Amino acid sequence: MDFNLFMNDVVNSARKDIQEAGYKELTTPEEVDQAFAEKGTTLVMINSTCGCAGGVARPAAANAIHFDKRPDHLVTVFAGQDREATERARGYFEGYPPSSPSFALLKDGKIVTMVERHDIEGFGPVDVVNRLQNIFNEHCAEV
């Protein structure tokens, strides 16, 4: 088996998972700036190919948004794949080190809080859904 073909399949599957959940993929720094300039709350899912992304973070991202309160905008950048877009997004996460997978909640383009890798790895999807929904409850409007 060719490693590059295998990794392309893994990456494409990871992209498809998060897009099907309703997240808009940002692949350039310009797309990041444009999305983060939107008024309201924005949930950013920093995607990756690791096991905790596929087994915990992406399922949590898909399920957490089925809640009375949720962010106005859902976007994703892909660490290790869309490097410039990810780097630009991380520039907005002042005070937080690079972490993937992770989630950032922005309000009017400013970081409010993050769910970092150490909050995801070793936990189950339901734990992360609960953590995200607690953040939504505190910072997002009712849908």
Short mmCIF file of C-alpha atoms in Angstrom, two decimals, residues 50-124:
data_model
loop_
_atom_site.label_atom_id
_atom_site.label_comp_id
_atom_site.label_asym_id
_atom_site.label_seq_id
_atom_site.Cartn_x
_atom_site.Cartn_y
_atom_site.Cartn_z
CA CYS A 50 -4.85 11.87 14.82
CA GLY A 51 -6.99 9.26 16.52
CA CYS A 52 -8.49 11.64 19.07
CA ALA A 53 -9.67 13.89 16.23
CA GLY A 54 -11.46 11.05 14.45
CA GLY A 55 -12.66 9.23 17.54
CA VAL A 56 -13.55 12.17 19.79
CA ALA A 57 -13.26 15.69 18.35
CA ARG A 58 -15.10 15.32 15.02
CA PRO A 59 -17.98 13.31 16.53
CA ALA A 60 -18.22 15.90 19.32
CA ALA A 61 -18.17 18.74 16.77
CA ALA A 62 -21.03 17.10 14.86
CA ASN A 63 -23.18 16.41 17.91
CA ALA A 64 -22.56 19.43 20.17
CA ILE A 65 -24.33 21.78 17.77
CA HIS A 66 -27.68 20.04 18.30
CA PHE A 67 -28.44 22.23 21.29
CA ASP A 68 -30.74 25.12 22.23
CA LYS A 69 -27.81 27.54 22.18
CA ARG A 70 -25.08 27.35 19.59
CA PRO A 71 -22.57 29.51 17.73
CA ASP A 72 -23.69 31.69 14.84
CA HIS A 73 -20.92 30.36 12.59
CA LEU A 74 -19.21 26.96 12.32
CA VAL A 75 -15.82 26.81 10.60
CA THR A 76 -12.81 24.51 10.47
CA VAL A 77 -9.14 24.65 9.58
CA PHE A 78 -7.02 21.54 9.04
CA ALA A 79 -3.74 21.45 10.97
CA GLY A 80 -0.92 19.86 9.03
CA GLN A 81 -2.81 20.19 5.74
CA ASP A 82 -3.85 23.81 5.22
CA ARG A 83 -0.85 25.19 7.06
CA GLU A 84 -1.18 28.88 6.19
CA ALA A 85 -4.88 28.97 7.09
CA THR A 86 -4.22 27.15 10.36
CA GLU A 87 -1.35 29.48 11.21
CA ARG A 88 -3.56 32.52 10.54
CA ALA A 89 -6.35 31.09 12.70
CA ARG A 90 -3.93 30.39 15.53
CA GLY A 91 -2.87 34.03 15.38
CA TYR A 92 -6.34 34.90 16.68
CA PHE A 93 -6.06 32.49 19.63
CA GLU A 94 -4.02 34.84 21.78
CA GLY A 95 -2.82 33.27 25.01
CA TYR A 96 -3.29 29.69 23.79
CA PRO A 97 -0.51 27.48 22.41
CA PRO A 98 -1.01 25.61 19.11
CA SER A 99 -3.15 22.55 19.73
CA SER A 100 -4.84 20.07 17.44
CA PRO A 101 -7.41 18.86 17.48
CA SER A 102 -9.03 21.68 19.40
CA PHE A 103 -11.94 24.10 19.38
CA ALA A 104 -11.89 27.87 19.71
CA LEU A 105 -14.89 30.04 20.39
CA LEU A 106 -14.63 33.57 19.04
CA LYS A 107 -17.01 36.46 19.59
CA ASP A 108 -16.81 39.26 17.04
CA GLY A 109 -13.38 37.93 15.99
CA LYS A 110 -11.91 37.82 19.51
CA ILE A 111 -11.01 34.64 21.36
CA VAL A 112 -13.37 33.79 24.22
CA THR A 113 -12.15 30.32 25.18
CA MET A 114 -10.65 27.10 23.83
CA VAL A 115 -11.08 23.40 24.27
CA GLU A 116 -7.52 22.22 23.78
CA ARG A 117 -6.12 18.83 22.87
CA HIS A 118 -5.54 18.01 26.55
CA ASP A 119 -9.30 18.56 27.06
CA ILE A 120 -10.05 16.07 24.24
CA GLU A 121 -7.41 13.34 24.33
CA GLY A 122 -8.31 10.67 26.87
CA PHE A 123 -11.94 11.79 27.06
CA GLY A 124 -14.97 10.44 25.21
#
